[in-house]
mmCIF file with all atom_site columns, C-alpha atoms in Angstrom:
data_model
loop_
_atom_site.group_PDB
_atom_site.id
_atom_site.type_symbol
_atom_site.label_atom_id
_atom_site.label_alt_id
_atom_site.label_comp_id
_atom_site.label_asym_id
_atom_site.label_entity_id
_atom_site.label_seq_id
_atom_site.pdbx_PDB_ins_code
_atom_site.Cartn_x
_atom_site.Cartn_y
_atom_site.Cartn_z
_atom_site.occupancy
_atom_site.B_iso_or_equiv
_atom_site.pdbx_formal_charge
_atom_site.auth_seq_id
_atom_site.auth_comp_id
_atom_site.auth_asym_id
_atom_site.auth_atom_id
_atom_site.pdbx_PDB_model_num
ATOM 1  C CA . MET A 1 1  ? -67.189 44.675  -3.012  1.00 89.00 ? 1059 MET A CA 1
ATOM 2  C CA . LEU A 1 2  ? -65.881 43.142  -6.237  1.00 88.00 ? 1060 LEU A CA 1
ATOM 3  C CA . ASN A 1 3  ? -64.286 46.449  -7.185  1.00 94.00 ? 1061 ASN A CA 1
ATOM 4  C CA . THR A 1 4  ? -62.462 46.531  -3.845  1.00 95.00 ? 1062 THR A CA 1
ATOM 5  C CA . ILE A 1 5  ? -61.098 43.028  -4.333  1.00 94.00 ? 1063 ILE A CA 1
ATOM 6  C CA . ALA A 1 6  ? -60.033 43.802  -7.898  1.00 94.00 ? 1064 ALA A CA 1
ATOM 7  C CA . ARG A 1 7  ? -58.310 46.993  -6.762  1.00 95.00 ? 1065 ARG A CA 1
ATOM 8  C CA . PHE A 1 8  ? -56.479 45.098  -4.007  1.00 93.00 ? 1066 PHE A CA 1
ATOM 9  C CA . PHE A 1 9  ? -55.178 42.453  -6.423  1.00 89.00 ? 1067 PHE A CA 1
ATOM 10 C CA . TYR A 1 10 ? -54.142 45.080  -8.949  1.00 92.00 ? 1068 TYR A CA 1
ATOM 11 C CA . ARG A 1 11 ? -52.241 47.144  -6.393  1.00 93.00 ? 1069 ARG A CA 1
ATOM 12 C CA . TYR A 1 12 ? -50.450 44.304  -4.631  1.00 90.00 ? 1070 TYR A CA 1
ATOM 13 C CA . VAL A 1 13 ? -50.150 41.522  -7.201  1.00 87.00 ? 1071 VAL A CA 1
ATOM 14 C CA . PHE A 1 14 ? -50.595 42.609  -10.815 1.00 90.00 ? 1072 PHE A CA 1
ATOM 15 C CA . LYS A 1 15 ? -49.024 46.058  -10.760 1.00 92.00 ? 1073 LYS A CA 1
ATOM 16 C CA . ARG A 1 16 ? -45.440 44.807  -10.608 1.00 94.00 ? 1074 ARG A CA 1
ATOM 17 C CA . SER A 1 17 ? -44.251 41.946  -12.748 1.00 94.00 ? 1075 SER A CA 1
ATOM 18 C CA . SER A 1 18 ? -42.136 40.516  -9.926  1.00 95.00 ? 1076 SER A CA 1
ATOM 19 C CA . THR A 1 19 ? -45.117 40.022  -7.613  1.00 93.00 ? 1077 THR A CA 1
ATOM 20 C CA . TYR A 1 20 ? -47.206 38.735  -10.509 1.00 92.00 ? 1078 TYR A CA 1
ATOM 21 C CA . THR A 1 21 ? -44.529 36.165  -11.360 1.00 96.00 ? 1079 THR A CA 1
ATOM 22 C CA . LEU A 1 22 ? -44.238 35.122  -7.731  1.00 95.00 ? 1080 LEU A CA 1
ATOM 23 C CA . GLY A 1 23 ? -48.014 34.746  -7.522  1.00 91.00 ? 1081 GLY A CA 1
ATOM 24 C CA . VAL A 1 24 ? -48.060 32.593  -10.648 1.00 95.00 ? 1082 VAL A CA 1
ATOM 25 C CA . MET A 1 25 ? -45.275 30.376  -9.312  1.00 97.00 ? 1083 MET A CA 1
ATOM 26 C CA . ILE A 1 26 ? -46.955 29.871  -5.936  1.00 96.00 ? 1084 ILE A CA 1
ATOM 27 C CA . SER A 1 27 ? -50.325 29.231  -7.567  1.00 96.00 ? 1085 SER A CA 1
ATOM 28 C CA . THR A 1 28 ? -48.719 26.698  -9.892  1.00 98.00 ? 1086 THR A CA 1
ATOM 29 C CA . MET A 1 29 ? -47.225 24.765  -6.988  1.00 98.00 ? 1087 MET A CA 1
ATOM 30 C CA . TYR A 1 30 ? -50.573 24.578  -5.179  1.00 98.00 ? 1088 TYR A CA 1
ATOM 31 C CA . PHE A 1 31 ? -52.440 23.670  -8.370  1.00 98.00 ? 1089 PHE A CA 1
ATOM 32 C CA . GLU A 1 32 ? -49.950 20.903  -9.153  1.00 98.00 ? 1090 GLU A CA 1
ATOM 33 C CA . ARG A 1 33 ? -50.331 19.412  -5.682  1.00 98.00 ? 1091 ARG A CA 1
ATOM 34 C CA . ILE A 1 34 ? -54.140 19.496  -5.778  1.00 98.00 ? 1092 ILE A CA 1
ATOM 35 C CA . TYR A 1 35 ? -54.223 18.085  -9.321  1.00 99.00 ? 1093 TYR A CA 1
ATOM 36 C CA . ASP A 1 36 ? -51.831 15.286  -8.387  1.00 99.00 ? 1094 ASP A CA 1
ATOM 37 C CA . GLU A 1 37 ? -53.905 14.291  -5.353  1.00 98.00 ? 1095 GLU A CA 1
ATOM 38 C CA . ALA A 1 38 ? -57.130 14.326  -7.390  1.00 99.00 ? 1096 ALA A CA 1
ATOM 39 C CA . CYS A 1 39 ? -55.637 12.169  -10.162 1.00 99.00 ? 1097 CYS A CA 1
ATOM 40 C CA . GLU A 1 40 ? -54.171 9.743   -7.631  1.00 98.00 ? 1098 GLU A CA 1
ATOM 41 C CA . TYR A 1 41 ? -57.542 9.403   -5.898  1.00 98.00 ? 1099 TYR A CA 1
ATOM 42 C CA . LEU A 1 42 ? -59.316 8.854   -9.213  1.00 99.00 ? 1100 LEU A CA 1
ATOM 43 C CA . PHE A 1 43 ? -56.773 6.236   -10.326 1.00 98.00 ? 1101 PHE A CA 1
ATOM 44 C CA . GLU A 1 44 ? -57.021 4.325   -7.043  1.00 98.00 ? 1102 GLU A CA 1
ATOM 45 C CA . THR A 1 45 ? -60.824 4.464   -7.117  1.00 98.00 ? 1103 THR A CA 1
ATOM 46 C CA . VAL A 1 46 ? -61.076 3.153   -10.680 1.00 98.00 ? 1104 VAL A CA 1
ATOM 47 C CA . ASN A 1 47 ? -58.491 0.398   -10.072 1.00 98.00 ? 1105 ASN A CA 1
ATOM 48 C CA . LYS A 1 48 ? -59.593 -0.674  -6.590  1.00 97.00 ? 1106 LYS A CA 1
ATOM 49 C CA . GLY A 1 49 ? -58.879 -4.363  -6.076  1.00 95.00 ? 1107 GLY A CA 1
ATOM 50 C CA . ARG A 1 50 ? -56.270 -4.496  -8.830  1.00 96.00 ? 1108 ARG A CA 1
ATOM 51 C CA . LEU A 1 51 ? -53.496 -2.504  -7.200  1.00 96.00 ? 1109 LEU A CA 1
ATOM 52 C CA . TRP A 1 52 ? -50.507 -4.082  -5.467  1.00 95.00 ? 1110 TRP A CA 1
ATOM 53 C CA . LYS A 1 53 ? -51.567 -2.742  -2.094  1.00 94.00 ? 1111 LYS A CA 1
ATOM 54 C CA . ASP A 1 54 ? -54.904 -4.560  -2.514  1.00 94.00 ? 1112 ASP A CA 1
ATOM 55 C CA . ILE A 1 55 ? -53.508 -7.962  -3.591  1.00 94.00 ? 1113 ILE A CA 1
ATOM 56 C CA . LYS A 1 56 ? -50.205 -8.009  -1.714  1.00 94.00 ? 1114 LYS A CA 1
ATOM 57 C CA . HIS A 1 57 ? -51.569 -10.303 1.002   1.00 92.00 ? 1115 HIS A CA 1
ATOM 58 C CA . ARG A 1 58 ? -52.109 -13.080 -1.577  1.00 92.00 ? 1116 ARG A CA 1
ATOM 59 C CA . TYR A 1 59 ? -48.409 -13.311 -2.412  1.00 92.00 ? 1117 TYR A CA 1
ATOM 60 C CA . GLU A 1 60 ? -46.799 -12.738 0.966   1.00 90.00 ? 1118 GLU A CA 1
ATOM 61 C CA . LYS A 1 61 ? -45.822 -15.734 3.052   1.00 77.00 ? 1119 LYS A CA 1
#
């Protein structure tokens, strides 16, 4: 099973540098998006109650 998956990736992704580069670029975009969402969630969790969206009602008239 693992050999079949490795063979598939070698044939269709890693064999040519153009497909490898495209795969790296697409993976980078998805990784960046996931990483950004995770960091944003962590920041908002740690700073809950101190963010503008949490205290805005105190200063609005």
